[in-house]
PDB file of C-alpha atoms and ligand atoms in Angstrom:
ATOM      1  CA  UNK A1289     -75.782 -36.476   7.988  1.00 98.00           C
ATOM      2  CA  UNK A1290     -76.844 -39.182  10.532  1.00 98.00           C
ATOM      3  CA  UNK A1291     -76.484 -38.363  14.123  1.00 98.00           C
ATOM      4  CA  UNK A1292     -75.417 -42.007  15.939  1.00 98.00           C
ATOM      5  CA  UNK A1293     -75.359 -42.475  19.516  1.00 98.00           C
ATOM      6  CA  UNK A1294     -75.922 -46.311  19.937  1.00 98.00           C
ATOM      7  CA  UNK A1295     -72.516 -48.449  19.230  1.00 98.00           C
ATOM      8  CA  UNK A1296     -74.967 -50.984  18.078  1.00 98.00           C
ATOM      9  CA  UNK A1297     -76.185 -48.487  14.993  1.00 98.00           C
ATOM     10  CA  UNK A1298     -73.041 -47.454  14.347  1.00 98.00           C
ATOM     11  CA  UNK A1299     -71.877 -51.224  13.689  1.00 98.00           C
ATOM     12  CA  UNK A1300     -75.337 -51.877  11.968  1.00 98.00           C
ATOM     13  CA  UNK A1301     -74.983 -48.944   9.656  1.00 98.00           C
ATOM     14  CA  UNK A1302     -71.057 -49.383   8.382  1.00 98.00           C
ATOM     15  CA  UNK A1303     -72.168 -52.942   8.003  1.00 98.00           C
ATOM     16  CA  UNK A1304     -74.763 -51.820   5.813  1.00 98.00           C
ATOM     17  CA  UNK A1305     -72.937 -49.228   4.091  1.00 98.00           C
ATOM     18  CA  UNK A1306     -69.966 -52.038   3.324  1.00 98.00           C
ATOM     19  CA  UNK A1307     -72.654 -54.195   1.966  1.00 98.00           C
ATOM     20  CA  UNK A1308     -73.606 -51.571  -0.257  1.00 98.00           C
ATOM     21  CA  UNK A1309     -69.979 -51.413  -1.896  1.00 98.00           C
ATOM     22  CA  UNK A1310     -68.859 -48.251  -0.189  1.00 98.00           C
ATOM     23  CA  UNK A1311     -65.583 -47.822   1.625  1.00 98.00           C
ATOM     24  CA  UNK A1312     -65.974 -46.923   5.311  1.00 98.00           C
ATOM     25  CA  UNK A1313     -63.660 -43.880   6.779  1.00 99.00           C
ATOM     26  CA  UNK A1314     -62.922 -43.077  10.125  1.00 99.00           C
ATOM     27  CA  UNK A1315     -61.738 -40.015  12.337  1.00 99.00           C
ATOM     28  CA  UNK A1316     -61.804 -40.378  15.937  1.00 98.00           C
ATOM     29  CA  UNK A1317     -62.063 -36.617  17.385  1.00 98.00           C
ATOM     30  CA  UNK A1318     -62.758 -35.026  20.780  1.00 98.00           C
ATOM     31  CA  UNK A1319     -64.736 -32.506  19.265  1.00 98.00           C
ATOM     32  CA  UNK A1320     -63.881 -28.623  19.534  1.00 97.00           C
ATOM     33  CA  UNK A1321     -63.088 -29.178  15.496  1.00 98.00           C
ATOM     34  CA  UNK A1322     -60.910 -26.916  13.901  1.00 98.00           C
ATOM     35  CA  UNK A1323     -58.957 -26.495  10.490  1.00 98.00           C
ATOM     36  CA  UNK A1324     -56.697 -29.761  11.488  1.00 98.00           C
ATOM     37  CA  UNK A1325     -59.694 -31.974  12.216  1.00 98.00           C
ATOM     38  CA  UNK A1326     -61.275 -30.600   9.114  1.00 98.00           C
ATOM     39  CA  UNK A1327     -58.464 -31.722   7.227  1.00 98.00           C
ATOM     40  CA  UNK A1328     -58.659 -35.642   8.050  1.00 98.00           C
ATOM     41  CA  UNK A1329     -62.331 -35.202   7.127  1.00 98.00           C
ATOM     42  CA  UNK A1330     -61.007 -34.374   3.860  1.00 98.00           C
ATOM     43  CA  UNK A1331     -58.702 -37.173   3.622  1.00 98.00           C
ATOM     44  CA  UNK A1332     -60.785 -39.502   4.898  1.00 98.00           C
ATOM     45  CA  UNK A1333     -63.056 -38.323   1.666  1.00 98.00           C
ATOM     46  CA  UNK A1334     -60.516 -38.930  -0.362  1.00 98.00           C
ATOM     47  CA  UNK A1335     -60.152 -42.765   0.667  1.00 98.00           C
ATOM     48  CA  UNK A1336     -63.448 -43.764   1.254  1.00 98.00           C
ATOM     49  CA  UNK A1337     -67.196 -42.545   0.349  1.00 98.00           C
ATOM     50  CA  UNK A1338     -68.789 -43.058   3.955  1.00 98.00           C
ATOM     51  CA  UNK A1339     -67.366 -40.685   5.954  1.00 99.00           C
ATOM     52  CA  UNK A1340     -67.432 -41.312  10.075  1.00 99.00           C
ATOM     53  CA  UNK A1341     -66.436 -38.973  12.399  1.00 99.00           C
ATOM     54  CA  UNK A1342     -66.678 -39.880  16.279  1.00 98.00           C
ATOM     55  CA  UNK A1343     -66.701 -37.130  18.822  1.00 98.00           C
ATOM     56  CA  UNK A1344     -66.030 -38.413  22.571  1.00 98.00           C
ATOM     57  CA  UNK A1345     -64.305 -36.642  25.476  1.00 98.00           C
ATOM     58  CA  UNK A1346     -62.803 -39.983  26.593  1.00 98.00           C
ATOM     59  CA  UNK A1347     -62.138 -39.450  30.385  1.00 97.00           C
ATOM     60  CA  UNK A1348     -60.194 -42.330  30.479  1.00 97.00           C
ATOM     61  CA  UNK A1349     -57.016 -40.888  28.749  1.00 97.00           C
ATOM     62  CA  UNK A1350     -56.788 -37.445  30.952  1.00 96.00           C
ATOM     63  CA  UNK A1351     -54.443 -38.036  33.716  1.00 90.00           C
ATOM     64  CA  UNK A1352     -55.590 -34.684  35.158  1.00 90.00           C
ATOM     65  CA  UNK A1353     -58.809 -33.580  36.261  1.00 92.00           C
ATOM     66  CA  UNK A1354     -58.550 -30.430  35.451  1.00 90.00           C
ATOM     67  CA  UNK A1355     -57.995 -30.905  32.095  1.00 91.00           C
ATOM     68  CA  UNK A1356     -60.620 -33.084  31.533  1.00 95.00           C
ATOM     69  CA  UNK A1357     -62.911 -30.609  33.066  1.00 95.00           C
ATOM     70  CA  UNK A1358     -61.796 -27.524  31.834  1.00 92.00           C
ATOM     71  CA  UNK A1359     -61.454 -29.378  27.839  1.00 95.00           C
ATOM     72  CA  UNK A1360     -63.321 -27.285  25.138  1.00 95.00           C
ATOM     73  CA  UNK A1361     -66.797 -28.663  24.167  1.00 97.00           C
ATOM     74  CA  UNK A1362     -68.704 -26.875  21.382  1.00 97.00           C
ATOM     75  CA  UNK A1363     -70.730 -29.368  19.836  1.00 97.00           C
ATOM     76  CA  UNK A1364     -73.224 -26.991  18.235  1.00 98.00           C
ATOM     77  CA  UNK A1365     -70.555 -25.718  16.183  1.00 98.00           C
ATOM     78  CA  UNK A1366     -69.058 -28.845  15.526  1.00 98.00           C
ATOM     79  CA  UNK A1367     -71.889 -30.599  14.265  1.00 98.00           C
ATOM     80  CA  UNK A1368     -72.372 -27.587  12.074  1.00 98.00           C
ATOM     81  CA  UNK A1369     -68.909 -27.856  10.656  1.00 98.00           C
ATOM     82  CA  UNK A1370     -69.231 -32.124  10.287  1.00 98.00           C
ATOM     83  CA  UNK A1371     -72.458 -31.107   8.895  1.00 98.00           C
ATOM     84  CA  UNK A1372     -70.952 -28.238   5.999  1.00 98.00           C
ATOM     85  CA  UNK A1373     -67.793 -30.660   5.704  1.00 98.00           C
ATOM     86  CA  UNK A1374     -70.030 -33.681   3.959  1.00 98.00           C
ATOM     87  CA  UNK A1375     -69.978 -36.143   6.967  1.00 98.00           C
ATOM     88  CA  UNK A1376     -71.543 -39.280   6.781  1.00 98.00           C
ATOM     89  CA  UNK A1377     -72.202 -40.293  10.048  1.00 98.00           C
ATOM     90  CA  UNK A1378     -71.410 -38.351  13.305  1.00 98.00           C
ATOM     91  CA  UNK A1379     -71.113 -41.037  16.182  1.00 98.00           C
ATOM     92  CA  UNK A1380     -71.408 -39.038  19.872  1.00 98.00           C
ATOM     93  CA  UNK A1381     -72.074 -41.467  22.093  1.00 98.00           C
ATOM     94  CA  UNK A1382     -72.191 -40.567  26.112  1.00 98.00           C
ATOM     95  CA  UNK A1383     -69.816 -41.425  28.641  1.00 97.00           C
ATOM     96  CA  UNK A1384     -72.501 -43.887  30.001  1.00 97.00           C
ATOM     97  CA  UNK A1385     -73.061 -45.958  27.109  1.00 97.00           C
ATOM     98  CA  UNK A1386     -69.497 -45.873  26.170  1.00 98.00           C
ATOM     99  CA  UNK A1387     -68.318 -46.966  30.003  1.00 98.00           C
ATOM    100  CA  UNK A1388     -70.780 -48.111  31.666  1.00 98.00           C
ATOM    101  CA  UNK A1389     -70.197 -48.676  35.376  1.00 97.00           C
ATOM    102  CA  UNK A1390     -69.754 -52.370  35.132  1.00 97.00           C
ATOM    103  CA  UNK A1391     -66.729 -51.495  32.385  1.00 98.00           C
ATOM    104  CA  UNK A1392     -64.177 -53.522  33.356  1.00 98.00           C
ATOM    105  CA  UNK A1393     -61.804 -53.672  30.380  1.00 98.00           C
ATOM    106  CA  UNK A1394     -58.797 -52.074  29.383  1.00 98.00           C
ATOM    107  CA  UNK A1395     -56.558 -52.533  26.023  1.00 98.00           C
ATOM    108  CA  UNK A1396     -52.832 -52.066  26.682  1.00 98.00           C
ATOM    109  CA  UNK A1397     -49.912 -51.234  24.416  1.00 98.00           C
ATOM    110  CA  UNK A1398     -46.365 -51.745  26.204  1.00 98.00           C
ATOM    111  CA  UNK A1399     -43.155 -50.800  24.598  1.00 97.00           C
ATOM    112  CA  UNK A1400     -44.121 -47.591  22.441  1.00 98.00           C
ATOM    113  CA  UNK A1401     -45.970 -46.228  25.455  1.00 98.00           C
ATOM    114  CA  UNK A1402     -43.584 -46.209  27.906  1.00 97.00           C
ATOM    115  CA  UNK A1403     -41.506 -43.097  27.063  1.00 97.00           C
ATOM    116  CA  UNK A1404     -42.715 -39.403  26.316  1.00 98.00           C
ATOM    117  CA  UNK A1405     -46.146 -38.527  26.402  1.00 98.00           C
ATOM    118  CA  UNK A1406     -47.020 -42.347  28.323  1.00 98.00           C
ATOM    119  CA  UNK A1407     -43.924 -41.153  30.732  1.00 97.00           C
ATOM    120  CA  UNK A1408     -45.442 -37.797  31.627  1.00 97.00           C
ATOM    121  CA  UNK A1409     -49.197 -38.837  31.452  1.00 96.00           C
ATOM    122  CA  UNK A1410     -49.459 -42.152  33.418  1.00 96.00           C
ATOM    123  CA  UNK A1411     -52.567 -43.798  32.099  1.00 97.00           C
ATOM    124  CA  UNK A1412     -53.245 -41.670  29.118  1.00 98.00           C
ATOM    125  CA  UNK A1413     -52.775 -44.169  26.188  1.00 98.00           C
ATOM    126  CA  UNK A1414     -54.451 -46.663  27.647  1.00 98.00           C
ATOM    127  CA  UNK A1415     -56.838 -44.619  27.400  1.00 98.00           C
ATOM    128  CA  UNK A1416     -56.381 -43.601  24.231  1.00 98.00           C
ATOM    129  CA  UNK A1417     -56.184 -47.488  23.215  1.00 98.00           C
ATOM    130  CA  UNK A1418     -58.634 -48.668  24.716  1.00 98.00           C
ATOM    131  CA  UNK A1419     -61.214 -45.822  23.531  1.00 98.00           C
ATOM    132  CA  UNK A1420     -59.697 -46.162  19.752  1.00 99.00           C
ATOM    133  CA  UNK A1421     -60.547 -50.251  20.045  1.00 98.00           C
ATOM    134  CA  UNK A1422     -63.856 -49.418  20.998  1.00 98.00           C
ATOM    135  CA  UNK A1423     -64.316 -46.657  18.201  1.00 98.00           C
ATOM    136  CA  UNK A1424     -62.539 -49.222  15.799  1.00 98.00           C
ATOM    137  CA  UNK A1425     -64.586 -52.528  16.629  1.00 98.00           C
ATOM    138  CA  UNK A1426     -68.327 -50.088  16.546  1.00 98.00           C
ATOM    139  CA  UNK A1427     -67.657 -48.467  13.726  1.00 98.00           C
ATOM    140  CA  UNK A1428     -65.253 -51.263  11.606  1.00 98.00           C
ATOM    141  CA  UNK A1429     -63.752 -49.480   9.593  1.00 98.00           C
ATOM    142  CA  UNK A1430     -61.886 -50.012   6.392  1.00 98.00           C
ATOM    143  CA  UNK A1431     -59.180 -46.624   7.253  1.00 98.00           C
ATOM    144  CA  UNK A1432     -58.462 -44.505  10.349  1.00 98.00           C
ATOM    145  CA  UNK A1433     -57.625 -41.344   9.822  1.00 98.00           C
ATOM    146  CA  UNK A1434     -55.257 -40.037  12.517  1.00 98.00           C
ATOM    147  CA  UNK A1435     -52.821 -36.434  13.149  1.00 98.00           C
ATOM    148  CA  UNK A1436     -49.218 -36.090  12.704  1.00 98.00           C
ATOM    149  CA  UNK A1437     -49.459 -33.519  15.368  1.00 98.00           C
ATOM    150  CA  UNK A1438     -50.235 -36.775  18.042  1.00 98.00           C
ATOM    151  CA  UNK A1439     -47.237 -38.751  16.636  1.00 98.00           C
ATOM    152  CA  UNK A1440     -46.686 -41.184  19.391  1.00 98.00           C
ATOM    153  CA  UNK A1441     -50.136 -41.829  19.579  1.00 98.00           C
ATOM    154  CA  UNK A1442     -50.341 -43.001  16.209  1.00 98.00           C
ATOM    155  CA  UNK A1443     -47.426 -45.176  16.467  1.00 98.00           C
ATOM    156  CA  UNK A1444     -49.145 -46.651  19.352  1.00 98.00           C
ATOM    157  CA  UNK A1445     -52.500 -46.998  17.655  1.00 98.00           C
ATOM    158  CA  UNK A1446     -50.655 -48.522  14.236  1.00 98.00           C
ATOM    159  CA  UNK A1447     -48.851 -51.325  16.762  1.00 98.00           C
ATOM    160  CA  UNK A1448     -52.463 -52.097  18.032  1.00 98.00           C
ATOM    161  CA  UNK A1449     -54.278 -52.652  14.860  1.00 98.00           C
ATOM    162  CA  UNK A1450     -50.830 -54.773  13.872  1.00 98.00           C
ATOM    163  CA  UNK A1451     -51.064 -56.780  17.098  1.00 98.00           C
ATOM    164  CA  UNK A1452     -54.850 -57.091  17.281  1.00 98.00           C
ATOM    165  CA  UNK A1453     -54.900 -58.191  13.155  1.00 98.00           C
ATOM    166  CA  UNK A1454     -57.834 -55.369  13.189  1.00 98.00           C
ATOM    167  CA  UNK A1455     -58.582 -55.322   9.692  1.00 98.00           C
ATOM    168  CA  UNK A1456     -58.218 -51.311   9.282  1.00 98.00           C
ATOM    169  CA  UNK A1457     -56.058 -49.296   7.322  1.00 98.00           C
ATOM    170  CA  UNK A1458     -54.061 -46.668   9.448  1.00 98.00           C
ATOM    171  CA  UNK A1459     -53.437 -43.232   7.902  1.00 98.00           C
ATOM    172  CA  UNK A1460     -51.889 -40.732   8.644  1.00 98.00           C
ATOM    173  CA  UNK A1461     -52.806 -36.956   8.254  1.00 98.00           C
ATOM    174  CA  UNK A1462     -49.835 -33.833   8.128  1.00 98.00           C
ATOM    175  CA  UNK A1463     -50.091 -31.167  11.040  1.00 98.00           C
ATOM    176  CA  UNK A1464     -52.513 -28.210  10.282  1.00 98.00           C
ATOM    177  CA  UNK A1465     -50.785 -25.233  11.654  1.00 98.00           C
ATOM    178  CA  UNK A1466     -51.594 -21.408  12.509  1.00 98.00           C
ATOM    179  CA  UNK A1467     -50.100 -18.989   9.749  1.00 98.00           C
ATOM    180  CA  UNK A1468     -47.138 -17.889  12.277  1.00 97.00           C
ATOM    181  CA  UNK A1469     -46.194 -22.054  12.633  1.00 98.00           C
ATOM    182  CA  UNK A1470     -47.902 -22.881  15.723  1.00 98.00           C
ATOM    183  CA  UNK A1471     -49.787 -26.184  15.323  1.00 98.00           C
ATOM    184  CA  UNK A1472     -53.481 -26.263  15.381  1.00 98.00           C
ATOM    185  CA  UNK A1473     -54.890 -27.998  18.843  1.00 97.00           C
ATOM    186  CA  UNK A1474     -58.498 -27.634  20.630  1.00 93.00           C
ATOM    187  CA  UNK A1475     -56.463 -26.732  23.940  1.00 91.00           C
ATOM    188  CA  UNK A1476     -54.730 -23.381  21.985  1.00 95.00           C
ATOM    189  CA  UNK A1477     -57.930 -21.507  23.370  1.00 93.00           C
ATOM    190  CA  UNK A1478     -56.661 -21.947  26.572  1.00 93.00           C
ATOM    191  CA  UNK A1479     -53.386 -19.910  25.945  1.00 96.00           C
ATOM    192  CA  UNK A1480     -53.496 -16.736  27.620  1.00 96.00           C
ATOM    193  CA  UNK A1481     -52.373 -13.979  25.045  1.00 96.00           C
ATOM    194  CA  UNK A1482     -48.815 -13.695  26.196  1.00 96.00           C
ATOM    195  CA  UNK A1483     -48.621 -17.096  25.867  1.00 97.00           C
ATOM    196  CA  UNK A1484     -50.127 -17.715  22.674  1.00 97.00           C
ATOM    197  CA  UNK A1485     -47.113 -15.127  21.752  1.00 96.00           C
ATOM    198  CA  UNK A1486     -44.604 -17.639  23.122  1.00 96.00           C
ATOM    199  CA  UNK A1487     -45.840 -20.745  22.282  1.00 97.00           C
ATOM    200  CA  UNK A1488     -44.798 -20.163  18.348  1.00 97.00           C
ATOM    201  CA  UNK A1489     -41.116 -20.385  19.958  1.00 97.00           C
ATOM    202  CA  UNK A1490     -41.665 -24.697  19.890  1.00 98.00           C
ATOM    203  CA  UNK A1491     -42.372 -24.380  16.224  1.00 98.00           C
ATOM    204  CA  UNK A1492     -39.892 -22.210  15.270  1.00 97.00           C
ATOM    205  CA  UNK A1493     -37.849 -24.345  17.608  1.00 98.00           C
ATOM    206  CA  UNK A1494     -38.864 -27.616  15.688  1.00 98.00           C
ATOM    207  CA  UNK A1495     -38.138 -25.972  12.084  1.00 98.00           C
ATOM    208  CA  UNK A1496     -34.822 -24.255  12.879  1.00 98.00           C
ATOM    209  CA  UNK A1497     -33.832 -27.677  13.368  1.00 98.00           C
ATOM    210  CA  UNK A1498     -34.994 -28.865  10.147  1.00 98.00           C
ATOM    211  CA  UNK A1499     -33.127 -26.443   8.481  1.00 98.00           C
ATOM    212  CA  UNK A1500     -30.430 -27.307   9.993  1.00 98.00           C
ATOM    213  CA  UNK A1501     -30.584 -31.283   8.853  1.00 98.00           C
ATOM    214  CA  UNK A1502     -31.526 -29.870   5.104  1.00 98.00           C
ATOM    215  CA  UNK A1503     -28.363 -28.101   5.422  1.00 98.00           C
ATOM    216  CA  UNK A1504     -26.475 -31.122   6.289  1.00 98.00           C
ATOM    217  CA  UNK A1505     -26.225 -31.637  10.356  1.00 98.00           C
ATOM    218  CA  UNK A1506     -27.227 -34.968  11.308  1.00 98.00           C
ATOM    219  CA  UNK A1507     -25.945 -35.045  14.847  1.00 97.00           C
ATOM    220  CA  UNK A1508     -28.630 -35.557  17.531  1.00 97.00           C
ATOM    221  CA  UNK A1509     -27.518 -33.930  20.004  1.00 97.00           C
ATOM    222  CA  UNK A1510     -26.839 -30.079  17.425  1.00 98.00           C
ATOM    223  CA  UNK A1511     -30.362 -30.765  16.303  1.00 98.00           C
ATOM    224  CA  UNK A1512     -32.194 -30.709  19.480  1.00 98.00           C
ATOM    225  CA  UNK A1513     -29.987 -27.996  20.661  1.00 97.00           C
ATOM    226  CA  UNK A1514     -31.327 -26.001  18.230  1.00 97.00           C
ATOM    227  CA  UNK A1515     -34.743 -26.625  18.993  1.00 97.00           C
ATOM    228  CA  UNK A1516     -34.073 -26.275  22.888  1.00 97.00           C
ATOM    229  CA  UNK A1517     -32.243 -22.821  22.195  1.00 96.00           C
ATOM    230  CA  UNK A1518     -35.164 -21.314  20.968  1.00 95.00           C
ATOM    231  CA  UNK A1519     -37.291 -22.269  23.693  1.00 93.00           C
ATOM    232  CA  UNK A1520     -35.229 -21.809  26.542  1.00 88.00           C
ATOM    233  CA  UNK A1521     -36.542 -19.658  29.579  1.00 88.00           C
ATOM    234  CA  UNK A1522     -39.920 -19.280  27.970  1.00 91.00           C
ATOM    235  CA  UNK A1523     -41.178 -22.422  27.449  1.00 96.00           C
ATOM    236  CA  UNK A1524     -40.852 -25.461  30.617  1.00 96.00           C
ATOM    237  CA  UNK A1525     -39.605 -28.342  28.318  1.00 97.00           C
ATOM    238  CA  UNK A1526     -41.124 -31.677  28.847  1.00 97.00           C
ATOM    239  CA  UNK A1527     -39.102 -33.558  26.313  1.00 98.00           C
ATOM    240  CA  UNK A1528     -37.353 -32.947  23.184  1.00 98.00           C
ATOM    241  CA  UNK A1529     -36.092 -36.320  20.990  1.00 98.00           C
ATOM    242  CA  UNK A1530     -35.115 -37.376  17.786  1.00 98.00           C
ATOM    243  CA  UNK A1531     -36.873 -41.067  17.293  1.00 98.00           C
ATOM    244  CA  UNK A1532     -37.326 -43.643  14.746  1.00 98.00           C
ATOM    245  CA  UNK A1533     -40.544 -43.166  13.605  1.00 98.00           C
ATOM    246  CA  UNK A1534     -41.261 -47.197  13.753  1.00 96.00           C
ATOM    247  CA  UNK A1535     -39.815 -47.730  16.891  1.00 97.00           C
ATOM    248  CA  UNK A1536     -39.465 -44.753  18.987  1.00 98.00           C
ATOM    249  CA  UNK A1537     -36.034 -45.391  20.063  1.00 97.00           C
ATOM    250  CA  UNK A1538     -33.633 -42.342  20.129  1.00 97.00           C
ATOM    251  CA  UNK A1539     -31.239 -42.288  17.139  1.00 97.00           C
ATOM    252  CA  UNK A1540     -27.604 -41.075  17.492  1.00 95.00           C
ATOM    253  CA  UNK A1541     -27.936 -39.901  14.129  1.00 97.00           C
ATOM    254  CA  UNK A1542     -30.943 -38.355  12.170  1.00 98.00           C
ATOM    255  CA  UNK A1543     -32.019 -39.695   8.943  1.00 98.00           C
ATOM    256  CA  UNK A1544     -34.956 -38.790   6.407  1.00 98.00           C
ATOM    257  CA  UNK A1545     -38.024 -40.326   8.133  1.00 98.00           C
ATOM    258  CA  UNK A1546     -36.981 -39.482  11.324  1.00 98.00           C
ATOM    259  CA  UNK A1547     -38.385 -37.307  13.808  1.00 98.00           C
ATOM    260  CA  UNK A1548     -38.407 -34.802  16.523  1.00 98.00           C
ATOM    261  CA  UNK A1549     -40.815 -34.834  19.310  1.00 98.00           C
ATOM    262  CA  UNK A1550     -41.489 -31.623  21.863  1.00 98.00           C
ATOM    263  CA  UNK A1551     -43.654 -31.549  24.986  1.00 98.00           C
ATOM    264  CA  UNK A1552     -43.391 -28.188  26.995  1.00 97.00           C
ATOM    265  CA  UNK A1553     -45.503 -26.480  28.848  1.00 96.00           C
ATOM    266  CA  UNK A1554     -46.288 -22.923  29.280  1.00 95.00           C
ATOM    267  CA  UNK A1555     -48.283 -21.486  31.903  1.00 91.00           C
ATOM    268  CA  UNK A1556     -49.852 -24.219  32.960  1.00 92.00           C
ATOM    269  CA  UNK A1557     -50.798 -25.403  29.482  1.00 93.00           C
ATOM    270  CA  UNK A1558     -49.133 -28.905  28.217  1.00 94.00           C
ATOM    271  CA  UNK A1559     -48.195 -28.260  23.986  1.00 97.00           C
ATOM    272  CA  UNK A1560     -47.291 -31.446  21.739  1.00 98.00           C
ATOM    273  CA  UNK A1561     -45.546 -30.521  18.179  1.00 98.00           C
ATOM    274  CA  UNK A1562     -43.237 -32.601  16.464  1.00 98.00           C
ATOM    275  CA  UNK A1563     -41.678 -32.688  12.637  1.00 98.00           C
ATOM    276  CA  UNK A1564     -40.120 -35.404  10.225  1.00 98.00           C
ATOM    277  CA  UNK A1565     -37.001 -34.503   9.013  1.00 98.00           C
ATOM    278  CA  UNK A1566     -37.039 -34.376   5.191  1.00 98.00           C
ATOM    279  CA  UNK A1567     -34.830 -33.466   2.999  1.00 95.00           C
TER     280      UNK A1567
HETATM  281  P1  AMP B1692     -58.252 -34.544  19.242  1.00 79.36           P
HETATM  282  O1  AMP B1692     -59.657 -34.089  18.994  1.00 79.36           O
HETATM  283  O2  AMP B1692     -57.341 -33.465  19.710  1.00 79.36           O
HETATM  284  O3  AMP B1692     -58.180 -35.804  20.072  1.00 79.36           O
HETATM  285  O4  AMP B1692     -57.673 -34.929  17.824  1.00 79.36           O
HETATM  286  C1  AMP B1692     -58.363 -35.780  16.957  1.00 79.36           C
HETATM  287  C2  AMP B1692     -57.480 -36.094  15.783  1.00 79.36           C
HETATM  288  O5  AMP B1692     -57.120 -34.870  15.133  1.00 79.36           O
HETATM  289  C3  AMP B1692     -56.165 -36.777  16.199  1.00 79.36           C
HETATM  290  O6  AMP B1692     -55.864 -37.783  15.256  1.00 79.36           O
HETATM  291  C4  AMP B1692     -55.174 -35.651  16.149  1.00 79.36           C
HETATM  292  O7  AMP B1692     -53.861 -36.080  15.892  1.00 79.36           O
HETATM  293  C5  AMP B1692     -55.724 -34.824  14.993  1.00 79.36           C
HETATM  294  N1  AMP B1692     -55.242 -33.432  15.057  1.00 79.36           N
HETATM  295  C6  AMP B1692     -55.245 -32.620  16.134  1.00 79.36           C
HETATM  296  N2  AMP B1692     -54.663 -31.435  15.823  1.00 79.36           N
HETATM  297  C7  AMP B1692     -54.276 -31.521  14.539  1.00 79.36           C
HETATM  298  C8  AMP B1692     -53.603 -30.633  13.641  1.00 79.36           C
HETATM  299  N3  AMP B1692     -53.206 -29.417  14.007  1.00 79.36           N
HETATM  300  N4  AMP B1692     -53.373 -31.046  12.371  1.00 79.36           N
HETATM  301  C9  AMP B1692     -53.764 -32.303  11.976  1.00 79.36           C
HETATM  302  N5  AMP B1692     -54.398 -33.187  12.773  1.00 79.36           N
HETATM  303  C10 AMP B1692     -54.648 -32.803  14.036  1.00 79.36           C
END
């Protein structure tokens, strides 16, 4: 596995590697990998034979300090596990060479981001879009590999490659989740252990309400009651909405496709989850 630090190398190597005949995959990470980044690895092997993963704590998309401080880095292990996984390439550059301090550019979606996760965290997908751009014009890509479990932000990131004509293939991985429902995320290590007891309420939450649409309920507002119901007085609820999955606009009525976005928080720790109503 090649260890890349230089955005010039990175672009010189997939260039390379495309002249070779290969496909190039990539999955943009923070690092502290676990079983969901492991399984867009795996994806990403399955569409293309040069695998890239990027691991960056991108200040730019933490609207809080203290989270960006306090965010799990364990890169020992996670070069290990890029390493055991069959990675091609493992780009880590450092905050300087990624923003250096004449950086004076920022990539903006508007429409998608204003609701939800943009509404609570001012800043944070710009962040996020202008990091992915970077990642995306280095690296140049023929797929992205990107979570369910961050559903707005791949929305957001789809609309950009769309609106940029970035000649990259967007995918989209399903939500790796704990055995007892709770998806997978690099902050869960954070969650005291009375809280890592409550925070399974969101998912149970998210799939009473699926059950509920399999069995027929399509009204909005009986669907994210349920969810709400089982969260109430344990969990601080950010948001809970049922969305196009397109647009992000709030549908009356759920259909197939659809889905329902949480944000809560519970002591102190901020939890995303979200599911696509199927039938
Ligand atoms: P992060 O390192 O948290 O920025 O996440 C990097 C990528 O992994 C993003 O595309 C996330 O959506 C994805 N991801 C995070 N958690 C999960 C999960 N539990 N299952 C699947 N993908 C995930």
């Amino acid at each position: 596995m090649r260890i890349v630090e230089a955005a010039r190398e990175l672009s010189d190597l997939s260039y390379a590697v495309k002249q070779g005949g290969q496909k190039v995959a990539l999955v943009p990470t923070m690092g502290a990998l676990h079983e969901g980044h492991r399984s867009l690895i795996h994806m990403a092997q399955q569409h293309g034979e040069f695998v890239i993963v990027s691991i960056f704590v991108n200040r730019l998309q933490f609207n809080n300090e203290e989270d960006f401080e306090t965010y799990p880095v364990t890169l020992e292990d996670d070069i290990a596990i890029c390493r055991s996984s069959g990675v091609s390439a493992l780009y880590m550059p450092s905050s300087k060479s990624m923003y250096p301090e004449s950086f004076a550019t920022s990539v903006e979606v508007s429409g998608l981001t204003a609701r939800f996760e943009g509404a609570s965290r001012p800043g944070h997908f710009s962040g996020v879009t202008t990091v992915v751009t970077k990642l995306l014009t280095a690296s140049a890509p023929d797929i992205a590999i990107f979570g369910q479990k961050d559903f707005q932000q791949f929305a957001v990131l789809r609309k950009l490659v769309d609106d940029l004509d970035i000649p990259t293939e967007m995918m989209m991985a399903p939500t790796i989740r704990e055995e007892d429902g709770l998806a997978l995320s690099s902050r869960n290590v954070r969650l005291s252990a009375e809280s890592r007891q409550l925070a399974v309420l969101i998912s149970q939450g998210l799939f009473h309400s699926l059950s509920l649409f399999q069995s027929g309920i399509r009204d909005r507002q009986e669907l994210i009651e349920a969810a709400r119901q089982t969260c109430i007085g344990e969990i601080e609820i950010d948001y809970i909405a049922i969305v196009d999955p397109q647009t992000l606009e709030s549908v009356s009525e759920a259909h197939v496709g659809d889905v329902l976005l949480f944000a809560g928080t519970i002591d102190g720790i901020r939890l995303i989850d979200n599911i696509i109503f199927c039938a």
